Amino acid sequence: MISKAVHGSNTLGALRYLYGPGRANEHTDPHLVASWGGFAPDPGRDPHSSLAQLRDALDLHVVQYGRKIKSHVYHRMVRADPTDRTLTDNDWAAVARCVVAAAGIAPDGDPDVCRWIAVRHADDHIHILATIVRADLTQARLRGDQYRVEAELTTIERQYGLKDLSDTRTRDYRAAVPKRATGAELRKAQRQGKETSDRDRLHTSVRRALAGAASEEEFAAGLAAQGVLLGVRRAPSGDVTGYKFALSTGDGTAPVWFPGGKLATDLTRPQIQARFTAGTDLPTTSSPVAARYRASTTVDHVTRTLDDAPDTAQVAAVISGGIEALDALALTSPVLSRKEINHAARALEYTAVARTRTRAARADLRAMRSAARELLHAGPTGGRGEEGAAATTILSSLILLALVIAKWHAAQGQHHQADAARTAADHLRTAYGRHAAKPLAHLSLEGERLPGEVRDRQAAALRHALPADQAARVLADKDGWAALAATLAEAEAAGHDPNALLAHATGRRELASADSAAAVLTWRIRRDTALPAPGRAVTPEDRRANAALSRSATGRTTTPPTPTHQPHSSRGTSGTTPTSTAALPPTTSQPAPHRR
């Protein structure tokens, strides 16, 4: 259940809303389910009662108080989760009594409680309306009422078998998640024909401008590019105390400013400056394909840290950096996957945890921010050929990262955050499927055509590299295993040792969390060995280039180097199609290979 209280000064106006048709005629059969003493008139069911009579009854103690009270109306909504069963009127009456007792409106056993009613006009929620003057003509003590009510809601959820939302009521959760648009902001957006509120649009734009930015100047330039105004808030002394943001109106009307903390708690000036302090590495490539492969290597590395019993600071850093990487990827991805990646970034925000700083956390944040910076520096990419293969590879890595974040939250008992991470993974799966379907189908067909002795040799290498249960799971994935076998055979033909490749690619314990371990291994190996996009003919130049990779100074094939992939397309200035790939030295974000 969720609950929120507002305060006002117009009792009759509030009653008109509760008993009225609603803003979209959504109110059906409004009626009382509970009240103080049980004797309040009900204009919804009693034709002899009126809203004015109910107003007078509720305001009796306010009138007797004799002094003006700025906001004497206490209005609290209590809503069940959409997945909960429908509660009866008696159930809602019991819930209302528990809530007003916890809030301080009508404490149990108190003879001088405030006057209150609970109105139901929909299946899934009630409204509690009270006046805050007690029968002894003192004002109710409401300070801290939200925390007390939320604690009571946790008890109610367990008593009635409703969805447990207790993990969303912690201070850490409140401090981490973005601020939601208010009802008034949503209605304004609807009137203006906009899909989202100004707050939500501003929140997303600020996030995107922050992705990979190394300084305040770069951040400001990113904001300007998206039509966002940046302002500063100052103390009376003139010192800067915070950032504020607004959407550029362009029509001469005054912009509506939002402090960074009203968008999300990590968009305050100190939190943004902390990201700049963590620093970023300079981009090392101008190729969108290479940037995606390098970013996927970084994501694989930080994913492994989450499976090594991380501290909370590391988890916070990886999630924060992951959001930046997703925002950068959304800005540079083709249309067919951009929307889903953006949805994944917004879902991942609801997995955030309280931020503390450790050396390991700063290193993980720097690595992920550097990956985001490199993606933006390399620019946009398409969805076919080498560019499609690179997009598929990084999306595969990000799906696994989201699943491991979900696993971590579930282990902490934070099920709401775990659900949000799974939602992010679902969006990424959709984007991944749009890029991966054709190349995986091609690889699967190639794998089915392999001679039996070749498939048996690759299967033996797989059993040597993976624990027996994981190896069995990969081999049982018919299409996935066929694609992996084809990739191993292709890499072997290019001069690589399948055993060494698998030892490197499977040397990460988080592989067990993957939807398809075979697919993860396929894309990792293709990335690490600079194999061409599936379906593209391998030329003699490709074979010589890959053979050179296998004879690198770090050893023949024990540590696959990080490749710099170039798009194999006809867009070169000379009119010829590039046919070879080069290798970069391993980056600092690439994990060292190890066997189990």
Coordinates of C-alpha atoms in Angstrom, one line a residue:
M1 CA 0.0 0.0 0.0
I2 CA 1.0 3.6 -0.6
S3 CA -0.2 6.6 1.3
K4 CA 0.4 10.4 1.1
A5 CA -1.1 13.3 3.0
V6 CA -1.9 16.8 2.0
H7 CA -3.1 19.7 4.1
G8 CA -5.7 22.4 3.2
S9 CA -8.2 24.9 4.5
N10 CA -11.4 24.1 2.6
T11 CA -13.4 21.3 4.1
L12 CA -16.3 21.6 1.8
G13 CA -14.1 21.7 -1.3
A14 CA -12.4 18.5 -0.3
L15 CA -15.8 16.8 0.3
R16 CA -17.0 17.9 -3.1
Y17 CA -14.0 16.2 -4.7
L18 CA -14.4 13.0 -2.7
Y19 CA -18.1 12.7 -3.5
G20 CA -17.9 14.2 -7.0
P21 CA -17.4 12.4 -10.3
G22 CA -13.6 12.9 -10.3
R23 CA -11.6 14.7 -12.9
A24 CA -12.3 12.0 -15.5
N25 CA -15.5 10.5 -14.1
E26 CA -13.5 7.9 -12.4
H27 CA -15.3 8.1 -9.0
T28 CA -18.0 5.4 -8.7
D29 CA -20.4 5.0 -5.8
P30 CA -18.7 7.3 -3.3
H31 CA -19.6 6.4 0.3
L32 CA -18.4 6.3 3.8
V33 CA -16.7 3.2 5.1
A34 CA -15.7 4.5 8.5
S35 CA -15.8 7.7 10.6
W36 CA -15.1 9.0 14.2
G37 CA -17.7 7.4 16.4
G38 CA -19.4 5.8 13.5
F39 CA -22.2 8.4 13.3
A40 CA -21.1 10.8 10.5
P41 CA -23.7 11.6 7.9
D42 CA -23.1 9.9 4.5
P43 CA -24.2 12.0 1.5
G44 CA -23.2 9.2 -0.8
R45 CA -25.7 6.7 0.5
D46 CA -28.2 8.8 2.6
P47 CA -30.4 11.0 0.4
H48 CA -31.3 13.1 3.5
S49 CA -27.7 14.0 4.2
S50 CA -25.8 16.8 2.4
L51 CA -22.2 17.8 2.0
A52 CA -22.8 20.9 4.0
Q53 CA -24.1 18.8 7.0
L54 CA -21.0 16.6 6.8
R55 CA -18.8 19.7 6.6
D56 CA -20.4 21.3 9.7
A57 CA -19.9 18.0 11.6
L58 CA -16.2 17.8 10.7
D59 CA -15.6 21.5 11.4
L60 CA -17.3 21.6 14.8
H61 CA -14.1 21.6 16.9
V62 CA -12.4 24.0 14.5
V63 CA -15.2 26.5 15.0
Q64 CA -15.1 26.0 18.8
Y65 CA -11.3 26.5 18.7
G66 CA -12.0 30.2 18.0
R67 CA -8.7 31.0 16.4
K68 CA -7.7 30.8 12.8
I69 CA -5.7 27.8 11.7
K70 CA -3.8 28.1 8.4
S71 CA -4.5 24.5 7.3
H72 CA -7.0 22.7 9.4
V73 CA -7.9 19.9 6.8
Y74 CA -5.9 16.7 6.8
H75 CA -6.4 14.7 3.7
R76 CA -4.7 11.3 3.3
M77 CA -5.1 8.8 0.4
V78 CA -4.4 5.1 1.0
R79 CA -4.0 3.0 -2.1
A80 CA -3.5 -0.8 -2.5
D81 CA -1.0 -2.2 -5.0
P82 CA -2.5 -3.1 -8.4
T83 CA -1.6 -6.7 -7.8
D84 CA -3.5 -6.9 -4.5
R85 CA -6.9 -8.5 -4.1
T86 CA -9.9 -6.2 -3.8
L87 CA -10.7 -5.4 -0.2
T88 CA -14.2 -5.1 1.2
D89 CA -15.7 -2.0 2.8
N90 CA -15.1 -3.7 6.2
D91 CA -11.5 -4.3 5.3
W92 CA -11.0 -0.7 4.3
A93 CA -12.8 0.5 7.5
A94 CA -10.3 -1.4 9.6
V95 CA -7.4 -0.1 7.5
A96 CA -8.7 3.5 8.0
R97 CA -8.9 3.1 11.8
C98 CA -5.3 1.8 11.9
V99 CA -4.0 4.7 9.8
V100 CA -5.7 7.5 11.7
A101 CA -4.4 5.9 14.9
A102 CA -0.9 5.8 13.6
A103 CA -1.0 9.3 12.2
G104 CA -2.1 10.9 15.5
I105 CA -5.6 11.9 14.3
A106 CA -7.4 9.3 16.4
P107 CA -5.0 7.4 18.7
D108 CA -6.3 4.2 20.2
G109 CA -8.1 4.7 23.6
D110 CA -8.1 8.5 23.3
P111 CA -11.5 10.0 24.1
D112 CA -10.7 13.4 22.5
V113 CA -9.8 12.3 19.0
C114 CA -10.1 14.5 15.9
R115 CA -13.2 14.2 13.7
W116 CA -12.5 12.1 10.6
I117 CA -14.1 10.1 7.8
A118 CA -12.9 7.5 5.3
V119 CA -14.5 7.7 1.8
R120 CA -14.3 5.0 -0.8
H121 CA -15.1 5.8 -4.4
A122 CA -12.9 3.1 -6.2
D123 CA -12.0 -0.5 -5.6
D124 CA -8.3 0.1 -4.8
H125 CA -8.2 3.1 -2.5
I126 CA -9.8 5.2 0.2
H127 CA -9.5 8.9 1.2
I128 CA -9.3 9.9 4.8
L129 CA -10.4 13.4 5.6
A130 CA -10.0 14.9 9.0
T131 CA -9.9 18.2 10.8
I132 CA -6.9 18.6 13.1
V133 CA -8.6 20.1 16.2
R134 CA -9.3 17.6 18.9
A135 CA -12.3 17.5 21.2
D136 CA -10.3 19.0 24.0
L137 CA -9.6 22.0 21.6
T138 CA -6.0 21.3 21.1
Q139 CA -4.3 20.5 17.8
A140 CA -3.3 17.0 16.9
R141 CA 0.3 16.1 17.1
L142 CA 1.1 15.1 13.5
R143 CA 4.8 15.6 13.3
G144 CA 6.4 12.5 11.8
D145 CA 3.0 11.1 10.8
Q146 CA 4.2 9.8 7.4
Y147 CA 6.8 7.5 9.0
R148 CA 4.3 6.2 11.5
V149 CA 1.7 5.5 8.9
E150 CA 4.2 3.7 6.6
A151 CA 5.2 1.5 9.5
E152 CA 1.5 0.7 10.1
L153 CA 1.0 0.0 6.4
T154 CA 3.7 -2.7 6.6
T155 CA 1.8 -4.4 9.4
I156 CA -1.4 -4.1 7.5
E157 CA 0.1 -5.6 4.4
R158 CA 1.3 -8.7 6.3
Q159 CA -2.0 -9.0 8.2
Y160 CA -4.1 -9.0 5.0
G161 CA -1.6 -10.8 2.7
L162 CA -1.0 -7.8 0.5
K163 CA 2.1 -7.0 -1.5
D164 CA 4.9 -6.1 0.9
L165 CA 6.3 -2.7 0.1
S166 CA 8.3 -2.3 3.2
D167 CA 11.6 -2.1 1.3
T168 CA 10.4 1.2 -0.3
R169 CA 9.9 2.8 3.0
T170 CA 13.5 3.0 4.1
R171 CA 15.4 6.3 4.3
D172 CA 18.0 4.9 1.9
Y173 CA 15.3 4.1 -0.7
R174 CA 13.8 7.6 -0.3
A175 CA 17.2 9.1 -0.7
A176 CA 18.0 7.1 -3.9
V177 CA 14.9 7.1 -6.1
P178 CA 14.0 10.0 -8.4
K179 CA 11.3 12.4 -7.4
R180 CA 7.9 11.7 -9.1
A181 CA 5.9 14.3 -10.9
T182 CA 3.0 15.6 -8.9
G183 CA -0.6 15.1 -9.9
A184 CA -0.8 18.8 -10.9
E185 CA 2.2 18.4 -13.1
L186 CA 0.8 15.3 -14.8
R187 CA -2.5 17.1 -15.4
K188 CA -0.7 20.1 -16.9
A189 CA 1.2 17.8 -19.3
Q190 CA -2.1 16.1 -20.3
R191 CA -3.7 19.5 -21.0
Q192 CA -0.7 20.5 -23.2
G193 CA -0.8 17.2 -25.1
K194 CA 2.6 16.1 -23.7
E195 CA 3.5 12.4 -23.0
T196 CA 5.5 13.3 -19.9
S197 CA 5.6 16.1 -17.4
D198 CA 8.2 18.9 -17.5
R199 CA 9.8 17.4 -14.4
D200 CA 10.2 14.0 -16.0
R201 CA 11.6 15.5 -19.2
L202 CA 14.0 17.7 -17.3
H203 CA 15.1 14.8 -15.1
T204 CA 15.9 12.7 -18.2
S205 CA 17.7 15.5 -20.0
V206 CA 19.9 16.4 -17.0
R207 CA 20.8 12.7 -16.6
R208 CA 21.8 12.5 -20.3
A209 CA 23.9 15.7 -20.0
L210 CA 25.7 14.3 -17.0
A211 CA 26.6 11.0 -18.7
G212 CA 30.4 10.9 -19.2
A213 CA 30.8 14.7 -18.5
A214 CA 34.2 15.4 -17.0
S215 CA 33.7 18.9 -15.8
E216 CA 31.0 21.5 -15.1
E217 CA 31.7 23.1 -18.5
E218 CA 31.0 19.8 -20.4
F219 CA 27.9 19.3 -18.2
A220 CA 26.6 22.8 -19.1
A221 CA 27.3 22.2 -22.8
G222 CA 25.4 19.0 -22.7
L223 CA 22.4 20.7 -21.0
A224 CA 22.4 23.5 -23.6
A225 CA 22.4 20.9 -26.4
Q226 CA 19.2 19.5 -25.0
G227 CA 17.5 22.8 -24.4
V228 CA 18.0 22.8 -20.7
L229 CA 18.8 26.0 -18.8
L230 CA 21.3 25.8 -15.9
G231 CA 21.2 28.2 -13.0
V232 CA 22.8 28.4 -9.6
R233 CA 21.3 29.0 -6.2
R234 CA 23.2 31.3 -3.9
A235 CA 23.3 31.9 -0.2
P236 CA 23.0 35.5 1.1
S237 CA 26.8 35.6 1.2
G238 CA 26.9 35.0 -2.5
D239 CA 28.3 31.5 -2.2
V240 CA 26.9 28.9 -4.7
T241 CA 24.7 26.5 -2.8
G242 CA 23.2 24.4 -5.6
Y243 CA 22.1 23.9 -9.2
K244 CA 18.7 24.6 -10.6
F245 CA 17.4 23.5 -14.0
A246 CA 14.6 24.5 -16.4
L247 CA 13.4 23.6 -19.8
S248 CA 13.9 26.4 -22.4
T249 CA 10.4 27.7 -23.3
G250 CA 11.3 29.5 -26.5
D251 CA 8.1 31.5 -26.4
G252 CA 9.0 34.3 -24.0
T253 CA 7.2 32.8 -21.0
A254 CA 9.1 32.4 -17.8
P255 CA 10.8 29.0 -17.3
V256 CA 9.8 26.8 -14.4
W257 CA 12.9 26.1 -12.4
F258 CA 13.6 22.9 -10.4
P259 CA 16.4 22.5 -7.9
G260 CA 18.5 19.4 -8.7
G261 CA 17.4 17.7 -5.5
K262 CA 13.8 18.0 -6.6
L263 CA 14.6 15.8 -9.6
A264 CA 16.7 13.2 -7.8
T265 CA 18.9 13.3 -4.7
D266 CA 22.0 12.5 -6.7
L267 CA 21.4 15.5 -9.0
T268 CA 22.3 18.0 -6.3
R269 CA 25.4 20.1 -6.9
P270 CA 27.6 18.2 -4.3
Q271 CA 26.7 14.8 -5.8
I272 CA 27.3 16.0 -9.4
Q273 CA 30.6 17.6 -8.3
A274 CA 31.6 14.3 -6.7
R275 CA 31.2 12.6 -10.1
F276 CA 33.5 15.1 -11.7
T277 CA 36.0 14.5 -8.8
A278 CA 36.0 10.8 -9.6
G279 CA 37.3 11.7 -13.0
T280 CA 37.1 10.0 -16.4
D281 CA 39.7 8.6 -18.7
L282 CA 40.3 10.2 -22.1
P283 CA 38.6 8.4 -25.0
T284 CA 41.1 6.1 -26.8
T285 CA 39.1 5.5 -30.0
S286 CA 36.9 7.3 -32.4
S287 CA 35.2 4.2 -33.7
P288 CA 31.6 3.6 -32.4
V289 CA 32.2 -0.2 -32.8
A290 CA 35.4 -0.2 -30.8
A291 CA 33.8 2.0 -28.1
R292 CA 30.9 -0.5 -27.7
Y293 CA 33.3 -3.4 -27.4
R294 CA 35.5 -1.6 -24.9
A295 CA 32.4 -0.5 -22.9
S296 CA 31.2 -4.1 -22.8
T297 CA 34.5 -5.2 -21.4
T298 CA 34.2 -2.6 -18.7
V299 CA 30.6 -3.7 -17.9
D300 CA 31.8 -7.3 -17.6
H301 CA 34.5 -6.3 -15.2
V302 CA 32.2 -4.3 -12.8
T303 CA 29.6 -7.0 -13.0
R304 CA 32.1 -9.4 -11.7
T305 CA 32.8 -7.1 -8.7
L306 CA 29.1 -7.3 -7.8
D307 CA 29.4 -11.1 -7.5
D308 CA 32.5 -10.9 -5.2
A309 CA 30.6 -9.9 -2.1
P310 CA 30.8 -6.1 -2.7
D311 CA 30.2 -3.4 -0.2
T312 CA 27.3 -1.1 -0.6
A313 CA 29.5 1.7 -1.9
Q314 CA 30.6 -0.4 -4.8
V315 CA 27.0 -1.4 -5.6
A316 CA 26.0 2.3 -5.5
A317 CA 28.9 3.2 -7.8
V318 CA 28.2 0.5 -10.3
I319 CA 24.5 1.4 -10.5
S320 CA 25.3 5.1 -10.9
G321 CA 27.8 4.4 -13.6
G322 CA 25.5 1.9 -15.3
I323 CA 22.8 4.6 -15.6
E324 CA 25.4 6.9 -17.2
A325 CA 26.5 4.2 -19.6
L326 CA 22.8 3.5 -20.6
D327 CA 22.1 7.2 -21.1
A328 CA 25.2 7.5 -23.3
L329 CA 24.2 4.3 -25.2
A330 CA 20.6 5.6 -25.7
L331 CA 22.0 8.9 -27.2
T332 CA 24.2 7.1 -29.7
S333 CA 22.0 4.1 -30.6
P334 CA 19.8 3.6 -33.6
V335 CA 16.1 4.2 -33.3
L336 CA 15.2 0.5 -33.2
S337 CA 16.7 0.2 -29.7
R338 CA 17.0 3.8 -28.3
K339 CA 13.6 3.9 -26.6
E340 CA 14.1 0.6 -24.8
I341 CA 17.6 1.5 -23.6
N342 CA 16.2 4.8 -22.2
H343 CA 13.4 2.9 -20.4
A344 CA 16.1 0.6 -18.9
A345 CA 18.1 3.6 -17.7
R346 CA 15.0 5.1 -16.0
A347 CA 14.1 1.7 -14.4
L348 CA 17.6 1.2 -13.1
E349 CA 17.3 4.5 -11.2
Y350 CA 14.9 2.7 -8.8
T351 CA 17.6 0.3 -7.9
A352 CA 19.9 2.9 -6.5
V353 CA 21.3 2.7 -3.0
A354 CA 22.7 5.2 -0.5
R355 CA 26.0 6.5 -1.7
T356 CA 29.2 6.3 0.3
R357 CA 32.7 6.6 -1.0
T358 CA 35.5 4.0 -1.0
R359 CA 38.5 3.6 -3.2
A360 CA 37.0 0.6 -5.0
A361 CA 33.7 2.4 -5.5
R362 CA 35.5 5.4 -7.0
A363 CA 37.5 3.1 -9.4
D364 CA 34.3 1.4 -10.5
L365 CA 32.5 4.7 -11.0
R366 CA 35.4 6.1 -13.0
A367 CA 35.5 3.0 -15.2
M368 CA 31.8 3.2 -16.0
R369 CA 31.8 7.0 -16.5
S370 CA 34.8 6.6 -18.8
A371 CA 32.9 4.0 -20.9
A372 CA 30.0 6.4 -21.2
R373 CA 32.3 9.2 -22.2
E374 CA 33.9 7.1 -24.9
L375 CA 30.5 6.0 -26.3
L376 CA 29.5 9.7 -26.6
H377 CA 32.9 10.7 -28.1
A378 CA 32.7 7.9 -30.7
G379 CA 29.2 9.1 -31.8
P380 CA 26.1 7.4 -33.1
T381 CA 26.1 4.0 -34.8
G382 CA 23.8 1.9 -36.9
G383 CA 22.2 -1.5 -36.3
R384 CA 23.7 -3.7 -38.9
G385 CA 27.0 -5.5 -39.7
E386 CA 29.8 -4.9 -37.3
E387 CA 27.8 -2.0 -35.7
G388 CA 25.0 -4.4 -34.9
A389 CA 27.3 -7.0 -33.5
A390 CA 28.9 -4.4 -31.2
A391 CA 25.5 -3.2 -30.1
T392 CA 24.5 -6.8 -29.4
T393 CA 27.6 -7.4 -27.4
I394 CA 27.2 -4.4 -25.0
L395 CA 23.5 -5.1 -24.6
S396 CA 24.3 -8.7 -23.6
S397 CA 26.7 -7.4 -21.0
L398 CA 24.2 -4.8 -19.7
I399 CA 21.4 -7.4 -19.4
L400 CA 23.7 -9.5 -17.2
L401 CA 24.6 -6.5 -15.1
A402 CA 20.9 -5.7 -14.5
L403 CA 20.3 -9.3 -13.5
V404 CA 23.2 -9.3 -11.0
I405 CA 21.9 -6.0 -9.5
A406 CA 18.5 -7.7 -9.1
K407 CA 20.2 -10.7 -7.5
W408 CA 22.1 -8.4 -5.0
H409 CA 18.9 -6.5 -4.0
A410 CA 17.0 -9.7 -3.6
A411 CA 19.7 -11.0 -1.3
Q412 CA 19.2 -7.9 0.8
G413 CA 15.5 -8.4 1.0
Q414 CA 14.9 -5.3 -1.2
H415 CA 12.4 -6.9 -3.5
H416 CA 11.0 -3.6 -5.0
Q417 CA 14.5 -2.6 -6.1
A418 CA 15.1 -6.2 -7.5
D419 CA 11.9 -5.9 -9.5
A420 CA 13.1 -2.6 -10.9
A421 CA 16.4 -4.2 -12.0
R422 CA 14.5 -7.0 -13.7
T423 CA 12.3 -4.4 -15.5
A424 CA 15.5 -2.8 -16.8
A425 CA 16.7 -6.2 -17.9
D426 CA 13.4 -6.8 -19.7
H427 CA 13.8 -3.5 -21.7
L428 CA 17.4 -4.4 -22.6
R429 CA 16.3 -7.9 -23.7
T430 CA 13.9 -6.2 -26.1
A431 CA 16.6 -4.0 -27.6
Y432 CA 19.0 -7.0 -27.7
G433 CA 16.5 -9.1 -29.5
R434 CA 16.2 -6.5 -32.3
H435 CA 19.9 -6.6 -32.9
A436 CA 20.7 -10.3 -32.1
A437 CA 18.0 -12.3 -33.8
K438 CA 19.5 -12.5 -37.3
P439 CA 23.2 -13.0 -36.4
L440 CA 22.3 -15.6 -33.8
A441 CA 20.1 -17.4 -36.3
H442 CA 23.0 -17.4 -38.8
L443 CA 25.5 -18.7 -36.2
S444 CA 23.0 -21.4 -35.1
L445 CA 22.7 -22.6 -38.6
E446 CA 26.5 -22.7 -39.1
G447 CA 26.8 -24.6 -35.8
E448 CA 24.4 -27.2 -36.9
R449 CA 26.4 -27.8 -40.1
L450 CA 29.7 -28.4 -38.2
P451 CA 31.1 -31.9 -38.5
G452 CA 30.4 -34.1 -35.5
E453 CA 34.1 -34.3 -34.4
V454 CA 34.4 -30.5 -34.4
R455 CA 31.3 -30.1 -32.2
D456 CA 32.5 -32.8 -29.9
R457 CA 35.9 -31.1 -29.5
Q458 CA 34.2 -27.8 -28.7
A459 CA 31.9 -29.5 -26.2
A460 CA 34.9 -31.0 -24.5
A461 CA 36.5 -27.6 -24.2
L462 CA 33.3 -26.2 -22.7
R463 CA 33.1 -29.0 -20.1
H464 CA 36.7 -28.3 -19.1
A465 CA 36.0 -24.6 -18.7
L466 CA 32.6 -24.6 -16.9
P467 CA 31.3 -26.4 -13.8
A468 CA 29.3 -29.5 -14.8
D469 CA 25.9 -27.9 -14.1
Q470 CA 26.6 -24.8 -16.1
A471 CA 28.1 -26.8 -19.0
A472 CA 25.0 -29.0 -19.1
R473 CA 22.8 -25.9 -19.2
V474 CA 24.8 -24.5 -22.1
L475 CA 24.7 -27.8 -24.0
A476 CA 21.0 -28.1 -23.4
D477 CA 20.4 -24.7 -25.0
K478 CA 20.2 -26.1 -28.6
D479 CA 20.3 -22.9 -30.6
G480 CA 22.6 -21.1 -28.2
W481 CA 25.1 -24.0 -28.1
A482 CA 25.1 -24.3 -31.9
A483 CA 25.9 -20.6 -32.1
L484 CA 28.7 -20.9 -29.5
A485 CA 30.1 -24.0 -31.2
A486 CA 30.2 -22.1 -34.6
T487 CA 32.0 -19.2 -32.9
L488 CA 34.6 -21.5 -31.3
A489 CA 35.2 -23.2 -34.6
E490 CA 35.6 -19.9 -36.4
A491 CA 38.0 -18.6 -33.7
E492 CA 39.9 -21.9 -33.9
A493 CA 40.2 -21.5 -37.7
A494 CA 41.6 -18.0 -37.1
G495 CA 44.4 -19.4 -34.9
H496 CA 42.9 -19.2 -31.4
D497 CA 42.8 -22.0 -28.8
P498 CA 39.1 -22.7 -27.8
N499 CA 40.2 -23.9 -24.4
A500 CA 42.0 -20.6 -23.6
L501 CA 39.2 -18.5 -25.0
L502 CA 36.6 -20.3 -22.9
A503 CA 38.8 -20.1 -19.8
H504 CA 39.0 -16.3 -20.2
A505 CA 35.3 -15.8 -21.1
T506 CA 34.0 -18.1 -18.4
G507 CA 36.3 -16.8 -15.6
R508 CA 33.5 -14.7 -14.2
R509 CA 31.3 -16.3 -11.6
E510 CA 28.3 -14.1 -12.5
L511 CA 27.8 -16.1 -15.7
A512 CA 25.3 -18.3 -13.8
S513 CA 22.9 -15.4 -13.6
A514 CA 22.7 -15.0 -17.4
D515 CA 19.5 -15.8 -19.3
S516 CA 21.6 -17.7 -21.9
A517 CA 25.1 -18.4 -20.9
A518 CA 25.8 -19.6 -24.4
A519 CA 24.8 -16.3 -25.9
V520 CA 27.0 -14.4 -23.4
L521 CA 30.0 -16.6 -24.2
T522 CA 29.4 -16.2 -27.9
W523 CA 29.5 -12.4 -27.9
R524 CA 32.4 -12.3 -25.4
I525 CA 34.5 -14.6 -27.5
R526 CA 33.6 -12.8 -30.8
R527 CA 34.6 -9.5 -29.1
D528 CA 37.8 -10.8 -27.6
T529 CA 39.0 -12.4 -30.8
A530 CA 37.9 -9.6 -33.2
L531 CA 35.8 -12.0 -35.3
P532 CA 33.8 -10.4 -38.1
A533 CA 30.1 -9.9 -37.8
P534 CA 28.1 -13.1 -38.3
G535 CA 27.1 -13.7 -41.9
R536 CA 29.9 -11.7 -43.3
A537 CA 32.4 -13.7 -45.4
V538 CA 35.9 -14.1 -43.8
T539 CA 38.6 -12.9 -46.1
P540 CA 42.3 -14.0 -46.1
E541 CA 43.1 -10.5 -44.7
D542 CA 40.7 -11.3 -41.7
R543 CA 42.5 -14.6 -41.1
R544 CA 45.9 -13.0 -41.2
A545 CA 44.8 -10.2 -38.8
N546 CA 43.3 -12.7 -36.3
A547 CA 46.3 -14.9 -36.5
A548 CA 48.4 -11.9 -35.6
L549 CA 46.2 -11.3 -32.6
S550 CA 46.7 -14.8 -31.4
R551 CA 50.5 -14.3 -31.5
S552 CA 50.5 -11.1 -29.4
A553 CA 53.3 -10.4 -26.9
T554 CA 51.1 -11.4 -24.0
G555 CA 51.1 -15.0 -25.1
R556 CA 49.7 -17.0 -28.0
T557 CA 46.1 -17.3 -27.0
T558 CA 45.9 -17.3 -23.2
T559 CA 44.7 -13.7 -22.9
P560 CA 42.5 -12.5 -25.8
P561 CA 43.3 -8.8 -26.4
T562 CA 40.7 -6.1 -26.5
P563 CA 39.9 -5.5 -30.2
T564 CA 39.4 -2.3 -32.0
H565 CA 36.6 -3.2 -34.4
Q566 CA 36.1 -1.2 -37.5
P567 CA 32.7 -1.2 -39.3
H568 CA 32.7 -3.5 -42.3
S569 CA 30.6 -1.4 -44.6
S570 CA 30.9 0.5 -47.9
R571 CA 30.9 3.9 -46.3
G572 CA 34.7 4.4 -46.6
T573 CA 36.0 7.4 -48.5
S574 CA 37.9 5.3 -51.0
G575 CA 34.8 3.3 -52.0
T576 CA 36.4 0.1 -50.8
T577 CA 35.2 -2.1 -47.9
P578 CA 37.6 -2.4 -44.9
T579 CA 38.5 -6.0 -44.4
S580 CA 40.8 -6.2 -41.4
T581 CA 40.7 -5.4 -37.7
A582 CA 43.4 -4.1 -35.4
A583 CA 44.0 -4.7 -31.7
L584 CA 44.4 -2.2 -28.8
P585 CA 46.4 -3.1 -25.7
P586 CA 44.2 -4.5 -22.9
T587 CA 42.5 -1.6 -21.0
T588 CA 42.7 -1.1 -17.3
S589 CA 39.0 -2.1 -17.1
Q590 CA 39.7 -5.6 -18.6
P591 CA 39.7 -8.3 -16.0
A592 CA 42.7 -10.7 -15.8
P593 CA 41.9 -14.2 -17.0
H594 CA 41.7 -16.9 -14.4
R595 CA 40.4 -20.5 -14.2
R596 CA 38.0 -21.8 -11.6

